[in-house]
Coordinates of N, CA and C in Angstrom, one line a residue:
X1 N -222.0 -37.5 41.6 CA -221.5 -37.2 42.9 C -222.6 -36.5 43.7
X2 N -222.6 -36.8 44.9 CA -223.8 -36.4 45.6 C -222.4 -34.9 46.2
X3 N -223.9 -33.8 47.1 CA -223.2 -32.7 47.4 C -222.0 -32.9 48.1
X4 N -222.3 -33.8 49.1 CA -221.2 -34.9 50.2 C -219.8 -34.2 49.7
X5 N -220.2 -35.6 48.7 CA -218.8 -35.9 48.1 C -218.1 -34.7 47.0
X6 N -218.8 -33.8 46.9 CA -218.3 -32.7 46.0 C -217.2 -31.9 46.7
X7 N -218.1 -31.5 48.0 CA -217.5 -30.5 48.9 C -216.1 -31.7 49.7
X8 N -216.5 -32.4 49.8 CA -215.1 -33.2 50.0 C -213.7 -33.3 49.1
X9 N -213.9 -32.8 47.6 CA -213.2 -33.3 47.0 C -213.0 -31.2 46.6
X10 N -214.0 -30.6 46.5 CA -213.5 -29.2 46.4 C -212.5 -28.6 47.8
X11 N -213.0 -29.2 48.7 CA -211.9 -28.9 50.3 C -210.6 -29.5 49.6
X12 N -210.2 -30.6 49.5 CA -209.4 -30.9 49.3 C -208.5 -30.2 47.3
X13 N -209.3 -30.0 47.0 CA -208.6 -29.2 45.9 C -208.5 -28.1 46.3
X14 N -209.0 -26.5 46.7 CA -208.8 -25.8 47.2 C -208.8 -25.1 48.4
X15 N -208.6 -26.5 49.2 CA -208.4 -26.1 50.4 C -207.0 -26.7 51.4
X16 N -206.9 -26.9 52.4 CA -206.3 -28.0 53.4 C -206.6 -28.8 53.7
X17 N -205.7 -29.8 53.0 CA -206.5 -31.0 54.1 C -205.3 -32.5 54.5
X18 N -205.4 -32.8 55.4 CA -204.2 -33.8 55.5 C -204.8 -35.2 55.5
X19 N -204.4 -35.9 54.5 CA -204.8 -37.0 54.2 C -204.1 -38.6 55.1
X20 N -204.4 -39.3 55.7 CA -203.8 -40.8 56.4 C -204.0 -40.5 57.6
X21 N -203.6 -41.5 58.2 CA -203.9 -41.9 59.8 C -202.9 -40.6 60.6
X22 N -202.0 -41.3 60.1 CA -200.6 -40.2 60.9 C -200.5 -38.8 61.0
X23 N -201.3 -38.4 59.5 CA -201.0 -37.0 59.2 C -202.8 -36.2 60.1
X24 N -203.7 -37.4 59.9 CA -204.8 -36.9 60.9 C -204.4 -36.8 62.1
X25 N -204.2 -37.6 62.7 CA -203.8 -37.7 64.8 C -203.0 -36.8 64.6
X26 N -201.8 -36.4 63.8 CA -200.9 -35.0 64.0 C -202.0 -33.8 64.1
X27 N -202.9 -33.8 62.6 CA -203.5 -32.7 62.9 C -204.7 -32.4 63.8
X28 N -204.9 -33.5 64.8 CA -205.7 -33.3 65.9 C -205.0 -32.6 67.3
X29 N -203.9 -33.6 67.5 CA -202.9 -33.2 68.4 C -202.7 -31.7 67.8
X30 N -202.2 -30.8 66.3 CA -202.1 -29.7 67.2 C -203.1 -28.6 66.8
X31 N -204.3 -28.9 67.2 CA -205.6 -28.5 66.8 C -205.7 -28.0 65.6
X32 N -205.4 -28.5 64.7 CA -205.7 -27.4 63.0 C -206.5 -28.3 62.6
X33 N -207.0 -29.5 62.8 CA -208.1 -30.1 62.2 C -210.0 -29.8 62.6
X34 N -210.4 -29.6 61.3 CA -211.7 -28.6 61.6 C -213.0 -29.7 61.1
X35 N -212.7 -31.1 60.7 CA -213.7 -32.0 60.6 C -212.8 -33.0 59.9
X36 N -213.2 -33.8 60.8 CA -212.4 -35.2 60.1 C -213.2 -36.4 59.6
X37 N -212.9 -37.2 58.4 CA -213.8 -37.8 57.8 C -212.9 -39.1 57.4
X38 N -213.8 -40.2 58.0 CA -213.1 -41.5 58.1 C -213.6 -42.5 56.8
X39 N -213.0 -43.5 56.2 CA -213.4 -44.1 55.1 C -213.8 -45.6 56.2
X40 N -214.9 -46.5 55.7 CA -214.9 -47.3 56.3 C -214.0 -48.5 55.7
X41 N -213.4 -48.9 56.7 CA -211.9 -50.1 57.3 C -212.2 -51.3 58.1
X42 N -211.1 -52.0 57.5 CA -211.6 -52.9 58.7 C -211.0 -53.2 60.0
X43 N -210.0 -52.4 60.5 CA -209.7 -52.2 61.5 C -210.4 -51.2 62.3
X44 N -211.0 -51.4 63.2 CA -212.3 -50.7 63.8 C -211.5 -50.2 65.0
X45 N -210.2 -51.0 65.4 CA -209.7 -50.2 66.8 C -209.4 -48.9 66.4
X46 N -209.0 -48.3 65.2 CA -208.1 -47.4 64.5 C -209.3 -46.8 64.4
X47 N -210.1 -46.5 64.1 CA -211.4 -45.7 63.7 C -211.8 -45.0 65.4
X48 N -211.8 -45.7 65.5 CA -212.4 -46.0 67.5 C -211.3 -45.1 67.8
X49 N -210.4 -45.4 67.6 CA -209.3 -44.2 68.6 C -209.1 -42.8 67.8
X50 N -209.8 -42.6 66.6 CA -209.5 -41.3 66.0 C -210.8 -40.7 66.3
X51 N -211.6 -41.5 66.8 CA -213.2 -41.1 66.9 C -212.9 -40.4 68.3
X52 N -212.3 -40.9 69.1 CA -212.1 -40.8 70.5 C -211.3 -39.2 71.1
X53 N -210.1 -39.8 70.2 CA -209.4 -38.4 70.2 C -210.1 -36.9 69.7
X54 N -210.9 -37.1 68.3 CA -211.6 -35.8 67.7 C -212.4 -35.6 68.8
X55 N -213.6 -36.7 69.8 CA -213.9 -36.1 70.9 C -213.6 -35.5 71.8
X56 N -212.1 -35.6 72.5 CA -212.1 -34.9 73.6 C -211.5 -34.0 72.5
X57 N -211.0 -33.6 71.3 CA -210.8 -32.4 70.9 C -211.6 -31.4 70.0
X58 N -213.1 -31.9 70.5 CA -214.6 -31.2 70.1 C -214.4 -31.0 68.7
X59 N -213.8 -32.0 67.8 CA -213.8 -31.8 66.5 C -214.8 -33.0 65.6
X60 N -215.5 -32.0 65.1 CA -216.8 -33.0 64.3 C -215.9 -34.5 63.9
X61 N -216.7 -35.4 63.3 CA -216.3 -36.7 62.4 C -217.6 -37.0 61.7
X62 N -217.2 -37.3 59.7 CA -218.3 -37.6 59.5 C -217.8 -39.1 58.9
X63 N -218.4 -40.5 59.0 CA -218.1 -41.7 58.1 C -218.4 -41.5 56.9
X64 N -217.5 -41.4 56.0 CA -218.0 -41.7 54.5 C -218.7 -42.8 53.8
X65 N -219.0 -43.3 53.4 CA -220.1 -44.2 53.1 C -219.2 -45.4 52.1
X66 N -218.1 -45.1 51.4 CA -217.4 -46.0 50.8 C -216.1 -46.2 51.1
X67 N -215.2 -47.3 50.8 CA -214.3 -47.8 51.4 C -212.9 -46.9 51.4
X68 N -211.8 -47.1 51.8 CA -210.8 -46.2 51.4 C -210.4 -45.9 50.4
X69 N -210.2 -47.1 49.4 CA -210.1 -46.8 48.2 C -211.1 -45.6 47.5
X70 N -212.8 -45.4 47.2 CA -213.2 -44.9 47.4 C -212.7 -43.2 47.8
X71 N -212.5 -43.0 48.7 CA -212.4 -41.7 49.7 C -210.7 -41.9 48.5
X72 N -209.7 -42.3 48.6 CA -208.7 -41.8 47.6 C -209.1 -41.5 46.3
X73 N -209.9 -42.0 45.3 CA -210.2 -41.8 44.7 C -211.0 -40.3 44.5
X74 N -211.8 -40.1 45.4 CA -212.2 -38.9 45.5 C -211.4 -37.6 45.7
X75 N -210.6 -37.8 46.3 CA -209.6 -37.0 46.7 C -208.4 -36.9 45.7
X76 N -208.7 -37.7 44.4 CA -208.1 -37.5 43.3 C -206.7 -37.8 43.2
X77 N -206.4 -39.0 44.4 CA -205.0 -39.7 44.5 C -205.3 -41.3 44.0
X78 N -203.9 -41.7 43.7 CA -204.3 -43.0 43.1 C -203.6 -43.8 44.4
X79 N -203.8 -43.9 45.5 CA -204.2 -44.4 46.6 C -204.8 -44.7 47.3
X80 N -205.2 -45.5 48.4 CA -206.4 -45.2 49.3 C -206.1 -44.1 50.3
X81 N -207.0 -43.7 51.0 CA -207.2 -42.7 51.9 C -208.1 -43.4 52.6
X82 N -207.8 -43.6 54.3 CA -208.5 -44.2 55.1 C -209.3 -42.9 56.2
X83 N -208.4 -42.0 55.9 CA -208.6 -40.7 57.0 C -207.9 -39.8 56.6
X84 N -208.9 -38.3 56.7 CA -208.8 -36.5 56.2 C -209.0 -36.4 57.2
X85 N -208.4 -35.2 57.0 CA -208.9 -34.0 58.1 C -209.0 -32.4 57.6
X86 N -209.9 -32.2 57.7 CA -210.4 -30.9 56.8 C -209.5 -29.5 57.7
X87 N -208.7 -29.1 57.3 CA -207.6 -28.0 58.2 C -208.2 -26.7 57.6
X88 N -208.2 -26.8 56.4 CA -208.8 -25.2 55.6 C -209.8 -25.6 54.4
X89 N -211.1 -25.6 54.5 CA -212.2 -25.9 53.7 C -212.0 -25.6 52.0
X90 N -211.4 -24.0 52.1 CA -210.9 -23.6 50.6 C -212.5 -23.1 50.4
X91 N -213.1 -23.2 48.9 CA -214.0 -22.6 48.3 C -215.3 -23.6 48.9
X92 N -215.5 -24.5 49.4 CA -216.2 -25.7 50.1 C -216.7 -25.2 51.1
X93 N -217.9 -25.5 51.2 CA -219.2 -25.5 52.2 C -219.0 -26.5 53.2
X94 N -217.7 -27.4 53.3 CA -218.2 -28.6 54.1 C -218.5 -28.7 55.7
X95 N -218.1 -26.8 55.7 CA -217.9 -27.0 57.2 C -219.5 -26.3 57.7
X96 N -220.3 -25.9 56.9 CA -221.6 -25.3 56.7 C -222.2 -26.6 57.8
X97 N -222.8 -25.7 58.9 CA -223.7 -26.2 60.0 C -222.9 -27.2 61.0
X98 N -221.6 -27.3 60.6 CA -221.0 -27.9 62.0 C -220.1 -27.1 62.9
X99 N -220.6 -27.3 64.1 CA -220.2 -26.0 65.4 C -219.3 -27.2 66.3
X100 N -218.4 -26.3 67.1 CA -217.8 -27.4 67.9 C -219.0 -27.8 69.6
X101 N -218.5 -28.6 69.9 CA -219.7 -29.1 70.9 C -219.8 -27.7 72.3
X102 N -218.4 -27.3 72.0 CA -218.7 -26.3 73.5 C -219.5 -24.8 72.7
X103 N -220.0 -24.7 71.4 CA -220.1 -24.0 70.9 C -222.0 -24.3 71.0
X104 N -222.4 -25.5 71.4 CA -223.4 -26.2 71.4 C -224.6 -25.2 72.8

């Protein structure tokens, strides 16, 4: 596992984090999401509107490099996971060097 994916999977074990589409856009709407991280999908409108929203709500997004399946497996569910949102990092660095844009 590259650092990436460590600190992805330590956030999510010792930290907060809300896993799927629904449970991300909730936690954008009520600002507790602190970096959100998309699996690539093939619904691109869906990506495109979570991409959009974390913008006007100056919240980082990073694409993960492997598919949803992939990103659930990481996250140590036997599901896919198409979309996190990092709410409380836990013992993980993932939030190491990302500032919000008005922070810019």
């Amino acid at each position: 596992m590259t650092e990436s994916t460590n600190n992805i999977r330590l956030a999510v074990d010792t930290g907060e984090a809300a896993l799927g589409l629904n449970s991300v856009i909730g936690s954008i709407k009520n600002n507790t999401a602190k970096l959100i991280i998309l699996a690539k999908v093939n619904d691109n409108d869906i990506l495109e509107d979570i991409q959009h929203m974390a913008k006007v709500a100056e919240i980082s997004v990073q694409l993960f490099e492997g598919n949803s399946m992939d990103l659930g497996s990481l996250c140590g569910k036997p599901f896919s996971v198409s979309a996190l949102s990092i709410i409380n990092p836990g013992a993980s660095d993932i939030l190491k060097g990302l500032e919000k844009k008005s922070d810019k």
